[in-house]
Amino acid sequence: MSDAPRHVSVEWLHEHLSDPTLRVLDATVHLSFDADGAHVEPGRESYERGHVPGAAFVDQVAGLSDPEGEAPFAAVASERFAAVVGEAGVGDEHRVVVYDSVNGIWATRLWWQFGLEGNDNVSVLDGGLAAWQAAGYETTTGTETYPPTTFTVRRRPERISHTADVERAVDDPGVLLVNALDRDTFAAGHIPGSVNVPFGELVGPDWRMRPLDELRGLFESVGALDPGKQPVTYCGGGIAATAAALALMELGRDDVAVYDGSMNAWTADPARPVETT
């Protein structure tokens, strides 16, 4: 499977939209919080109101989250992933660009799941739909689809960590747990021994990824680029963690794993320790 750049610009996408081997996927999910807790809504309605021309919508909530997993957004089995993206029109021969219309982490989540299943021919649209619109490019309403096809999975188990792995990692000096939540949330409670690199600091105000030298400074400051430690990223539900994983891979850390269940899974057992700062 050929490798694609982990990010592409809206200018690049606009120039290549007519490429018949290109597949553009809207990965939007809307996550909100109130007194009753978290509420998750697939972004199909916002996709139908306006999307990149030609893009298909992928429902990551119903299609790519395992209801029997450790936590609400647990990655589905390989066979399920293959069926969903194949139905969306992505085959082994296609170049894929993913984006969302919120803060970018749902696009990186889908990028990460493609990588978990062995496909590196996938790029995130830098800045997402907002950047596309800011550049003056048109959007399309309604629903668009690609012809269904067959997608081959080749799972890389080293790209994903589960709670049992993280329980061992807490006392393993060769593993560094990287929490991607905001600094206040991190301070209120995190897995012992973790360091904090908030996903919101990986991007600028336009949601485009910061320059590599700035990212390098963020991760070097907490030891996440130490070649003697494997970084494992996590957050609340395994979504923002994928943005940190992408940034680390941009900096050459191809050994990074994502704790898929993240704090949702870790705190499911009150006996597991939580550290505050």
XYZ file of N, CA and C in Angstrom:
831
model
N 0.849 -1.182 0.000
C 0.000 0.000 0.000
C 0.886 1.234 0.000
N 0.734 2.121 -0.948
C 1.563 3.309 -1.037
C 1.220 4.279 0.089
N 2.207 5.132 0.432
C 2.012 6.104 1.496
C 1.646 7.454 0.905
N 0.693 8.137 1.534
C 0.320 9.491 1.139
C 0.776 10.444 2.230
N 0.953 11.739 1.924
C 1.242 12.710 2.986
C 0.136 12.667 4.029
N 0.483 12.867 5.277
C -0.537 12.785 6.326
C -1.488 13.973 6.297
N -1.058 15.064 5.669
C -1.924 16.228 5.470
C -1.851 16.682 4.023
N -2.959 17.186 3.510
C -2.948 17.890 2.231
C -3.669 19.213 2.417
N -3.321 20.189 1.597
C -3.937 21.508 1.674
C -5.240 21.533 0.894
N -6.060 22.534 1.186
C -7.298 22.685 0.418
C -6.988 22.999 -1.044
N -5.869 23.671 -1.289
C -5.477 23.966 -2.663
C -5.163 22.676 -3.417
N -4.444 21.777 -2.745
C -4.125 20.482 -3.381
C -5.416 19.727 -3.692
N -6.326 19.678 -2.722
C -7.559 18.925 -2.938
C -8.371 19.529 -4.075
N -8.477 20.838 -4.107
C -9.235 21.485 -5.174
C -8.663 21.140 -6.541
N -7.346 21.064 -6.622
C -6.678 20.763 -7.885
C -6.897 19.310 -8.314
N -7.091 18.416 -7.351
C -7.175 16.985 -7.652
C -8.583 16.405 -7.559
N -9.597 17.235 -7.362
C -10.954 16.721 -7.162
C -11.440 15.848 -8.311
N -10.981 16.109 -9.521
C -11.460 15.350 -10.677
C -10.718 14.030 -10.874
N -9.756 13.727 -10.025
C -8.990 12.483 -10.136
C -9.916 11.294 -9.847
N -10.093 10.378 -10.791
C -11.024 9.267 -10.566
C -10.560 8.278 -9.500
N -9.282 8.341 -9.114
C -8.788 7.432 -8.077
C -8.891 8.052 -6.682
N -9.404 9.282 -6.601
C -9.505 9.970 -5.316
C -10.854 9.701 -4.660
N -10.825 9.490 -3.360
C -12.041 9.360 -2.569
C -11.972 10.364 -1.423
N -12.985 11.244 -1.340
C -13.047 12.249 -0.288
C -14.152 11.845 0.684
N -13.829 11.805 1.975
C -14.783 11.341 2.982
C -14.991 12.400 4.057
N -16.249 12.722 4.303
C -16.636 13.615 5.395
C -16.840 12.744 6.632
N -16.039 13.006 7.673
C -16.041 12.166 8.874
C -16.662 12.870 10.073
N -17.456 13.893 9.842
C -17.949 14.759 10.919
C -18.811 14.016 11.942
N -18.526 14.296 13.205
C -19.369 13.888 14.337
C -19.494 15.111 15.232
N -20.679 15.334 15.782
C -20.890 16.463 16.685
C -20.975 15.931 18.121
N -20.073 16.413 18.966
C -20.015 16.010 20.369
C -20.301 17.225 21.235
N -21.292 17.109 22.111
C -21.643 18.218 22.999
C -21.831 17.692 24.419
N -21.785 18.621 25.369
C -21.907 18.251 26.780
C -22.918 19.170 27.460
N -23.700 18.575 28.362
C -24.586 19.368 29.213
C -24.690 18.681 30.564
N -25.658 19.066 31.342
C -25.786 18.513 32.692
C -26.033 17.005 32.680
N -26.562 16.494 31.586
C -26.836 15.057 31.490
C -25.643 14.263 30.958
N -24.562 14.952 30.621
C -23.386 14.250 30.122
C -23.097 14.561 28.663
N -22.428 13.611 28.009
C -22.013 13.804 26.616
C -23.106 13.358 25.652
N -23.219 14.070 24.549
C -24.181 13.724 23.503
C -23.435 13.658 22.173
N -23.628 12.569 21.466
C -22.921 12.338 20.208
C -23.933 12.245 19.076
N -23.673 12.982 18.021
C -24.577 12.971 16.871
C -23.767 12.873 15.585
N -24.012 11.853 14.768
C -23.330 11.794 13.471
C -23.589 13.067 12.675
N -22.618 13.491 11.888
C -22.716 14.753 11.186
C -23.397 14.699 9.842
N -24.296 13.752 9.657
C -24.916 13.609 8.336
C -25.715 14.857 7.941
N -26.445 15.442 8.882
C -27.244 16.619 8.527
C -26.359 17.791 8.121
N -25.272 18.023 8.851
C -24.384 19.117 8.479
C -23.690 18.812 7.158
N -23.375 17.538 6.925
C -22.812 17.132 5.625
C -23.788 17.458 4.498
N -25.057 17.162 4.699
C -26.054 17.408 3.650
C -26.267 18.897 3.408
N -26.013 19.714 4.426
C -26.150 21.164 4.245
C -24.992 21.757 3.448
N -23.860 21.065 3.446
C -22.725 21.571 2.689
C -21.483 20.741 2.895
N -20.897 20.257 1.792
C -19.692 19.435 1.877
C -18.813 19.667 0.660
N -17.600 19.166 0.717
C -16.699 19.239 -0.425
C -17.348 18.498 -1.595
N -17.379 19.092 -2.778
C -18.027 18.427 -3.923
C -17.492 17.023 -4.153
N -18.428 16.076 -4.276
C -18.073 14.693 -4.517
C -17.879 13.861 -3.274
N -17.729 14.492 -2.110
C -17.427 13.759 -0.883
C -18.589 12.870 -0.455
N -18.239 11.704 0.065
C -19.218 10.800 0.674
C -19.158 10.965 2.186
N -20.242 10.619 2.863
C -20.286 10.712 4.323
C -20.062 9.334 4.932
N -19.215 9.272 5.967
C -18.987 8.037 6.716
C -19.461 8.259 8.148
N -20.399 7.446 8.593
C -20.953 7.546 9.940
C -20.045 6.777 10.899
N -19.207 7.516 11.605
C -18.274 6.849 12.514
C -18.948 6.357 13.792
N -20.116 6.909 14.115
C -20.811 6.489 15.332
C -21.477 5.133 15.119
N -22.333 5.037 14.118
C -23.052 3.788 13.875
C -22.201 2.771 13.128
N -21.329 3.247 12.253
C -20.602 2.319 11.394
C -19.279 1.842 11.918
N -18.552 2.707 12.632
C -17.166 2.378 12.972
C -16.885 2.387 14.463
N -17.919 2.342 15.301
C -17.759 2.241 16.751
C -18.395 0.946 17.230
N -17.640 0.174 17.992
C -18.089 -1.141 18.448
C -18.885 -1.008 19.746
N -20.184 -1.283 19.718
C -20.987 -1.147 20.941
C -20.594 -2.140 22.023
N -19.857 -3.184 21.658
C -19.409 -4.181 22.631
C -17.978 -3.914 23.096
N -17.390 -2.803 22.670
C -16.000 -2.514 23.006
C -15.823 -1.979 24.414
N -14.564 -1.649 24.747
C -14.231 -1.175 26.091
C -14.898 0.155 26.426
N -15.144 0.963 25.415
C -15.686 2.302 25.614
C -16.553 2.658 24.414
N -17.328 3.747 24.490
C -18.319 4.042 23.441
C -17.778 4.143 22.025
N -16.530 4.607 21.843
C -16.020 4.789 20.490
C -15.007 3.713 20.092
N -15.058 2.568 20.738
C -14.075 1.521 20.446
C -14.061 1.167 18.962
N -12.852 0.972 18.431
C -12.713 0.623 17.017
C -13.384 -0.710 16.728
N -14.065 -0.783 15.596
C -14.739 -2.011 15.194
C -13.723 -3.045 14.735
N -14.174 -4.289 14.619
C -13.333 -5.359 14.079
C -12.958 -5.042 12.638
N -11.859 -5.605 12.204
C -11.346 -5.339 10.863
C -12.378 -5.616 9.780
N -13.108 -6.707 9.924
C -14.078 -7.081 8.897
C -15.186 -6.033 8.785
N -15.607 -5.494 9.919
C -16.631 -4.442 9.903
C -16.088 -3.179 9.244
N -14.857 -2.811 9.575
C -14.266 -1.629 8.954
C -14.209 -1.794 7.439
N -13.767 -2.959 6.982
C -13.672 -3.211 5.546
C -15.032 -3.078 4.875
N -16.069 -3.591 5.534
C -17.410 -3.525 4.949
C -17.907 -2.083 4.848
N -17.674 -1.290 5.887
C -18.180 0.089 5.910
C -17.466 0.945 4.879
N -16.133 0.898 4.852
C -15.430 1.774 3.906
C -15.553 1.250 2.477
N -15.694 -0.066 2.316
C -15.945 -0.598 0.981
C -17.292 -0.135 0.451
N -18.297 -0.122 1.305
C -19.614 0.377 0.917
C -19.547 1.868 0.592
N -18.641 2.591 1.269
C -18.470 4.020 1.001
C -17.696 4.280 -0.287
N -17.195 3.206 -0.903
C -16.527 3.357 -2.187
C -15.020 3.382 -2.143
N -14.428 3.032 -1.002
C -12.976 3.044 -0.883
C -12.431 1.640 -1.123
N -11.604 1.515 -2.149
C -10.941 0.261 -2.455
C -9.444 0.388 -2.262
N -8.733 -0.701 -2.475
C -7.293 -0.717 -2.256
C -6.551 0.220 -3.202
N -7.147 0.527 -4.342
C -6.479 1.348 -5.353
C -6.698 2.845 -5.161
N -7.457 3.245 -4.139
C -7.861 4.644 -4.034
C -6.978 5.454 -3.083
N -6.782 6.688 -3.442
C -6.181 7.698 -2.570
C -7.341 8.339 -1.811
N -7.203 8.479 -0.486
C -8.296 8.961 0.352
C -7.905 10.279 1.028
N -8.828 11.221 1.053
C -8.691 12.444 1.845
C -9.878 12.511 2.788
N -9.617 12.650 4.077
C -10.678 12.728 5.077
C -10.699 14.124 5.693
N -11.868 14.578 6.074
C -12.005 15.878 6.731
C -13.236 15.848 7.615
N -13.355 16.862 8.477
C -14.604 17.066 9.197
C -14.919 18.550 9.210
N -16.093 18.887 9.726
C -16.524 20.293 9.739
C -16.506 20.866 11.147
N -15.803 20.176 12.059
C -15.716 20.701 13.423
C -14.255 21.043 13.750
N -13.587 20.256 14.601
C -12.256 20.651 15.055
C -11.126 19.756 14.562
N -11.413 18.887 13.614
C -10.362 18.084 12.998
C -10.100 16.732 13.614
N -10.523 16.516 14.860
C -10.156 15.264 15.518
C -10.981 14.072 15.015
N -12.142 14.347 14.425
C -12.903 13.229 13.860
C -12.294 12.788 12.540
N -11.682 13.724 11.835
C -10.950 13.348 10.626
C -9.716 12.527 10.987
N -8.991 12.942 12.035
C -7.811 12.162 12.417
C -8.214 10.795 12.971
N -9.389 10.713 13.577
C -9.863 9.412 14.062
C -10.043 8.449 12.887
N -10.665 8.912 11.812
C -10.851 8.044 10.663
C -9.515 7.748 10.001
N -8.635 8.742 9.905
C -7.275 8.513 9.395
C -6.584 7.419 10.196
N -6.711 7.491 11.539
C -6.062 6.496 12.390
C -6.642 5.101 12.162
N -7.955 5.010 11.997
C -8.545 3.689 11.778
C -8.093 3.093 10.446
N -7.954 3.912 9.424
C -7.392 3.409 8.172
C -5.978 2.871 8.406
N -5.169 3.619 9.140
C -3.808 3.165 9.412
C -3.775 1.906 10.254
N -4.683 1.812 11.223
C -4.788 0.609 12.045
C -5.038 -0.616 11.177
N -5.800 -0.424 10.108
C -6.136 -1.540 9.221
C -5.159 -1.664 8.042
N -4.015 -0.982 8.132
C -2.944 -1.222 7.181
C -2.931 -0.333 5.960
N -3.743 0.725 5.936
C -3.811 1.576 4.751
C -3.233 2.953 5.068
N -2.105 3.281 4.437
C -1.457 4.567 4.646
C -1.678 5.525 3.484
N -2.548 5.156 2.551
C -2.804 6.017 1.402
C -3.945 6.984 1.720
N -3.842 7.595 2.897
C -4.912 8.434 3.444
C -4.309 9.727 3.986
N -4.932 10.845 3.671
C -4.488 12.151 4.154
C -5.643 12.875 4.835
N -5.301 13.723 5.797
C -6.266 14.599 6.451
C -6.225 15.951 5.743
N -7.388 16.513 5.473
C -7.460 17.839 4.871
C -7.131 18.870 5.943
N -6.014 19.560 5.781
C -5.545 20.505 6.796
C -6.524 21.668 6.926
N -7.078 21.828 8.121
C -8.057 22.885 8.368
C -9.491 22.489 8.121
N -9.714 21.317 7.500
C -11.056 20.792 7.321
C -11.945 21.643 6.429
N -13.252 21.462 6.607
C -14.219 22.167 5.763
C -14.116 23.679 5.934
N -13.785 24.140 7.138
C -13.679 25.583 7.366
C -12.598 26.187 6.479
N -11.470 25.498 6.345
C -10.391 25.998 5.499
C -10.811 25.982 4.032
N -11.541 24.948 3.645
C -12.049 24.856 2.271
C -12.942 26.054 1.952
N -13.843 26.369 2.851
C -14.750 27.485 2.628
C -14.020 28.822 2.710
N -13.058 28.936 3.626
C -12.302 30.183 3.757
C -11.509 30.491 2.495
N -11.119 29.443 1.768
C -10.381 29.632 0.520
C -11.297 30.036 -0.626
N -12.606 30.059 -0.367
C -13.554 30.463 -1.394
C -14.036 29.355 -2.294
N -13.752 28.122 -1.940
C -14.175 26.995 -2.765
C -15.630 26.641 -2.474
N -16.326 26.177 -3.502
C -17.750 25.890 -3.361
C -17.993 24.602 -2.591
N -19.186 24.517 -2.012
C -19.628 23.274 -1.382
C -20.888 22.798 -2.098
N -21.229 21.542 -1.831
C -22.386 20.906 -2.456
C -23.344 20.459 -1.361
N -24.636 20.514 -1.621
C -25.632 20.057 -0.653
C -26.133 18.670 -1.047
N -26.932 18.077 -0.138
C -27.487 16.756 -0.420
C -26.491 15.648 -0.114
N -26.737 14.488 -0.725
C -25.918 13.307 -0.486
C -25.257 12.849 -1.781
N -23.972 12.520 -1.685
C -23.243 11.967 -2.827
C -22.588 10.661 -2.403
N -22.426 9.768 -3.347
C -21.842 8.467 -3.036
C -20.864 8.056 -4.130
N -19.992 7.134 -3.766
C -19.113 6.470 -4.731
C -19.614 5.034 -4.916
N -19.287 4.391 -6.025
C -19.708 2.996 -6.212
C -19.074 2.093 -5.157
N -19.840 1.218 -4.532
C -19.270 0.291 -3.549
C -18.176 -0.566 -4.173
N -17.218 -0.952 -3.342
C -16.102 -1.755 -3.830
C -15.572 -2.606 -2.681
N -14.401 -3.193 -2.876
C -13.813 -4.083 -1.863
C -12.567 -3.446 -1.271
N -12.500 -3.450 0.038
C -11.349 -2.909 0.759
C -10.689 -4.045 1.529
N -9.375 -4.138 1.427
C -8.619 -5.197 2.102
C -8.010 -4.665 3.395
N -8.206 -5.391 4.495
C -7.647 -4.978 5.788
C -6.410 -5.808 6.113
N -5.459 -5.143 6.754
C -4.223 -5.787 7.223
C -3.908 -5.178 8.581
N -4.613 -5.612 9.604
C -4.539 -4.927 10.906
C -3.124 -4.919 11.466
N -2.795 -3.753 12.048
C -1.528 -3.568 12.752
C -1.829 -3.472 14.251
N -1.747 -4.563 14.985
C -2.111 -4.528 16.406
C -1.217 -3.609 17.223
N -0.035 -3.291 16.720
C 0.862 -2.413 17.462
C 0.385 -0.961 17.473
N -0.611 -0.628 16.664
C -1.113 0.746 16.603
C -2.188 1.030 17.658
N -2.629 0.017 18.384
C -3.727 0.198 19.326
C -3.364 -0.413 20.676
N -3.708 0.301 21.754
C -3.511 -0.212 23.109
C -4.864 -0.368 23.782
N -4.951 -1.382 24.623
C -6.160 -1.641 25.393
C -5.850 -1.435 26.875
N -6.868 -1.500 27.708
C -6.683 -1.187 29.123
C -5.640 -2.085 29.785
N -5.634 -3.350 29.464
C -4.640 -4.244 30.056
C -3.223 -3.813 29.687
N -3.039 -3.344 28.460
C -1.726 -2.858 28.044
C -1.330 -1.628 28.856
N -2.290 -0.726 29.056
C -1.995 0.520 29.762
C -1.752 0.256 31.245
N -2.442 -0.709 31.820
C -2.167 -1.073 33.213
C -0.713 -1.497 33.382
N -0.192 -2.228 32.426
C 1.228 -2.611 32.462
C 2.131 -1.417 32.182
N 1.678 -0.535 31.306
C 2.508 0.598 30.897
C 2.759 1.584 32.023
N 1.833 1.667 32.982
C 1.978 2.621 34.085
C 3.304 2.419 34.803
N 3.748 1.189 34.915
C 5.000 0.884 35.618
C 6.139 0.532 34.673
N 5.971 0.824 33.392
C 6.984 0.475 32.392
C 7.738 1.733 31.975
N 9.018 1.851 32.322
C 9.771 3.061 31.950
C 9.989 3.198 30.448
N 9.696 2.143 29.702
C 9.844 2.189 28.251
C 8.614 2.684 27.529
N 7.559 3.068 28.270
C 6.329 3.584 27.679
C 6.033 4.955 28.278
N 5.617 5.892 27.444
C 5.204 7.205 27.917
C 3.765 7.451 27.495
N 2.888 7.647 28.478
C 1.481 7.932 28.212
C 1.308 9.430 27.978
N 0.721 9.769 26.828
C 0.554 11.175 26.435
C -0.933 11.497 26.397
N -1.374 12.351 27.314
C -2.770 12.757 27.408
C -2.998 13.968 26.502
N -3.990 13.871 25.607
C -4.227 14.921 24.611
C -5.370 15.859 24.987
N -5.877 15.786 26.212
C -6.961 16.666 26.633
C -6.413 18.026 27.066
N -7.318 18.999 27.254
C -6.883 20.332 27.655
C -6.250 20.276 29.043
N -5.500 21.304 29.371
C -4.681 21.264 30.583
C -5.506 21.212 31.869
N -6.652 21.880 31.906
C -7.494 21.838 33.107
C -8.065 20.444 33.321
N -8.518 19.811 32.243
C -9.069 18.458 32.361
C -7.982 17.479 32.784
N -6.797 17.633 32.208
C -5.666 16.783 32.600
C -5.369 16.935 34.085
N -5.337 18.180 34.560
C -5.020 18.416 35.964
C -6.060 17.801 36.891
N -7.306 17.750 36.427
C -8.386 17.226 37.259
C -8.335 15.715 37.413
N -7.651 15.036 36.531
C -7.549 13.590 36.655
C -6.986 12.939 35.414
N -5.912 12.148 35.590
C -5.284 11.459 34.459
C -4.634 10.178 34.941
N -4.250 9.339 34.004
C -3.580 8.085 34.342
C -2.214 8.407 34.938
N -1.852 7.783 36.041
C -0.574 8.108 36.687
C 0.615 8.016 35.732
N 1.508 8.999 35.873
C 2.711 9.018 35.054
C 2.553 9.671 33.699
N 1.333 10.104 33.367
C 1.094 10.705 32.054
C 1.720 12.087 31.940
N 1.974 12.469 30.697
C 2.316 13.849 30.374
C 1.191 14.421 29.533
N 1.165 15.740 29.376
C 0.041 16.407 28.735
C 0.490 17.233 27.537
N -0.071 16.907 26.365
C 0.086 17.722 25.162
C -1.316 17.903 24.593
N -2.009 18.992 24.931
C -3.404 19.171 24.500
C -3.541 19.228 22.982
N -4.551 18.547 22.466
C -4.740 18.528 21.014
C -4.985 19.924 20.465
N -5.611 20.797 21.272
C -5.884 22.147 20.817
C -4.635 22.976 20.609
N -3.515 22.556 21.189
C -2.256 23.278 21.003
C -1.467 22.762 19.802
N -1.966 21.716 19.161
C -1.306 21.158 17.977
C -1.695 21.905 16.716
N -2.721 22.727 16.816
C -3.239 23.451 15.653
C -3.310 24.940 15.966
N -3.398 25.739 14.905
C -3.566 27.169 15.065
C -5.029 27.529 15.186
N -5.349 28.810 15.246
C -6.750 29.234 15.368
C -7.601 28.857 14.159
N -6.962 28.541 13.038
C -7.697 28.122 11.844
C -7.794 26.605 11.741
N -7.395 25.896 12.816
C -7.439 24.445 12.895
C -6.458 23.759 11.934
N -5.543 24.518 11.342
C -4.453 23.902 10.570
C -3.340 23.488 11.524
N -2.666 22.386 11.199
C -1.598 21.908 12.067
C -0.457 22.916 12.133
N 0.088 23.079 13.336
C 1.205 24.001 13.525
C 2.451 23.497 12.793
N 3.392 24.384 12.508
C 4.646 23.952 11.858
C 5.355 22.876 12.678
N 6.120 22.032 11.995
C 6.758 20.901 12.659
C 7.708 21.322 13.769
N 8.403 22.457 13.611
C 9.322 22.858 14.670
C 8.571 23.218 15.945
N 7.359 23.785 15.803
C 6.548 24.085 16.978
C 6.022 22.807 17.625
N 5.591 21.859 16.802
C 5.140 20.569 17.344
C 6.287 19.860 18.054
N 7.461 19.922 17.448
C 8.619 19.259 18.050
C 8.898 19.832 19.439
N 8.786 21.136 19.576
C 9.006 21.741 20.879
C 7.998 21.270 21.922
N 6.735 21.160 21.525
C 5.698 20.702 22.455
C 5.980 19.296 22.965
N 6.312 18.397 22.039
C 6.508 17.001 22.439
C 7.865 16.771 23.099
N 8.891 17.505 22.668
C 10.197 17.373 23.317
C 10.133 17.827 24.762
N 9.311 18.822 25.049
C 9.246 19.382 26.395
C 8.722 18.384 27.426
N 8.016 17.356 26.963
C 7.485 16.341 27.891
C 8.159 14.989 27.695
N 9.179 14.928 26.860
C 9.915 13.683 26.663
C 9.292 12.702 25.691
N 8.315 13.164 24.904
C 7.593 12.239 24.021
C 8.374 11.881 22.769
N 9.507 12.525 22.538
C 10.337 12.164 21.391
C 11.571 11.368 21.815
N 11.634 10.983 23.080
C 12.728 10.153 23.589
C 12.692 8.798 22.888
N 13.739 8.427 22.139
C 13.714 7.148 21.414
C 13.658 5.936 22.326
N 13.922 6.124 23.600
C 13.860 5.005 24.539
C 12.485 4.775 25.127
N 11.506 5.596 24.728
C 10.148 5.448 25.252
C 9.156 5.369 24.096
N 8.233 4.409 24.174
C 7.177 4.339 23.168
C 6.019 5.239 23.610
N 5.604 6.203 22.761
C 4.465 7.030 23.139
C 3.138 6.309 22.906
N 2.261 6.400 23.894
C 0.892 5.901 23.784
C -0.022 7.082 24.094
N -0.802 7.508 23.121
C -1.663 8.673 23.321
C -3.049 8.250 23.803
N -3.660 9.124 24.586
C -5.034 8.868 25.031
C -5.708 10.195 25.330
N -7.012 10.142 25.575
C -7.795 11.345 25.870
C -8.997 10.910 26.694
N -10.179 11.414 26.353
C -11.377 10.983 27.054
C -11.990 9.753 26.437
N -12.077 9.726 25.101
C -12.730 8.620 24.418
C -11.998 8.085 23.209
N -10.714 8.426 23.060
C -9.944 7.876 21.949
C -10.050 8.661 20.654
N -10.556 9.879 20.712
C -10.708 10.695 19.494
C -9.579 11.713 19.396
N -9.489 12.642 20.362
C -8.405 13.620 20.344
C -7.041 12.945 20.374
N -6.976 11.772 20.970
C -5.701 11.038 21.018
C -5.148 10.766 19.624
N -6.036 10.637 18.642
C -5.553 10.344 17.290
C -4.909 11.562 16.651
N -5.298 12.777 17.070
C -4.636 13.983 16.576
C -3.207 14.043 17.097
N -3.021 13.676 18.367
C -1.673 13.630 18.932
C -0.844 12.546 18.259
N -1.472 11.412 17.957
C -0.745 10.334 17.271
C -0.291 10.783 15.893
N -1.160 11.490 15.167
C -0.789 11.979 13.844
C 0.387 12.947 13.947
N 0.324 13.872 14.912
C 1.411 14.836 15.074
C 2.725 14.127 15.402
N 2.674 13.123 16.263
C 3.878 12.375 16.596
C 4.433 11.640 15.381
N 3.557 11.093 14.566
C 4.013 10.423 13.359
C 4.632 11.418 12.387
N 4.089 12.625 12.322
C 4.695 13.669 11.494
C 6.121 13.961 11.962
N 6.384 13.762 13.244
C 7.708 14.000 13.808
C 8.586 12.753 13.798
N 8.120 11.698 13.118
C 8.943 10.515 12.944
C 8.686 9.377 13.904
N 7.686 9.515 14.786
C 7.398 8.443 15.740
C 6.405 7.457 15.145
N 6.898 6.571 14.326
C 6.030 5.569 13.702
C 5.627 4.464 14.667
N 6.147 4.516 15.901
C 5.836 3.488 16.891
C 4.709 3.902 17.822
N 4.057 5.034 17.572
C 3.024 5.518 18.483
C 1.774 4.649 18.410
N 1.184 4.405 19.582
C -0.082 3.678 19.672
C -1.126 4.578 20.318
N -2.388 4.261 20.092
C -3.507 5.000 20.691
C -4.224 4.079 21.681
N -4.422 4.580 22.911
C -5.240 3.860 23.891
C -6.687 4.114 23.512
N -7.295 3.144 22.868
C -8.594 3.352 22.237
C -9.688 3.680 23.244
N -9.698 3.011 24.381
C -10.746 3.268 25.376
C -10.526 4.538 26.167
N -9.262 4.936 26.302
C -8.871 6.167 26.997
C -9.527 6.283 28.377
N -9.792 7.487 28.853
C -10.299 7.652 30.220
C -11.666 7.020 30.424
N -12.463 6.924 29.369
C -13.763 6.255 29.509
C -13.581 4.833 29.998
N -12.611 4.133 29.424
C -12.368 2.752 29.817
C -11.589 2.677 31.134
N -10.601 3.570 31.295
C -9.756 3.519 32.488
C -10.573 3.728 33.758
N -11.487 4.686 33.747
C -12.252 5.006 34.945
C -13.480 4.122 35.143
N -13.709 3.193 34.219
C -14.841 2.278 34.393
C -14.672 1.403 35.619
N -13.429 1.186 36.029
C -13.143 0.440 37.240
C -12.590 1.422 38.269
N -13.334 1.731 39.327
C -12.877 2.719 40.306
C -11.605 2.313 41.033
N -11.211 1.051 40.912
C -9.981 0.618 41.565
C -8.732 1.099 40.838
N -8.879 1.505 39.580
C -7.708 1.981 38.842
C -7.354 3.387 39.321
N -6.083 3.635 39.497
C -5.672 4.928 40.052
C -5.818 6.079 39.062
N -6.179 7.226 39.583
C -6.249 8.468 38.817
C -5.440 9.510 39.574
N -4.572 10.195 38.855
C -3.676 11.176 39.448
C -4.162 12.587 39.143
N -4.026 13.510 40.077
C -4.370 14.911 39.844
C -3.134 15.765 40.046
N -3.139 16.941 39.416
C -2.005 17.861 39.591
C -2.553 19.253 39.815
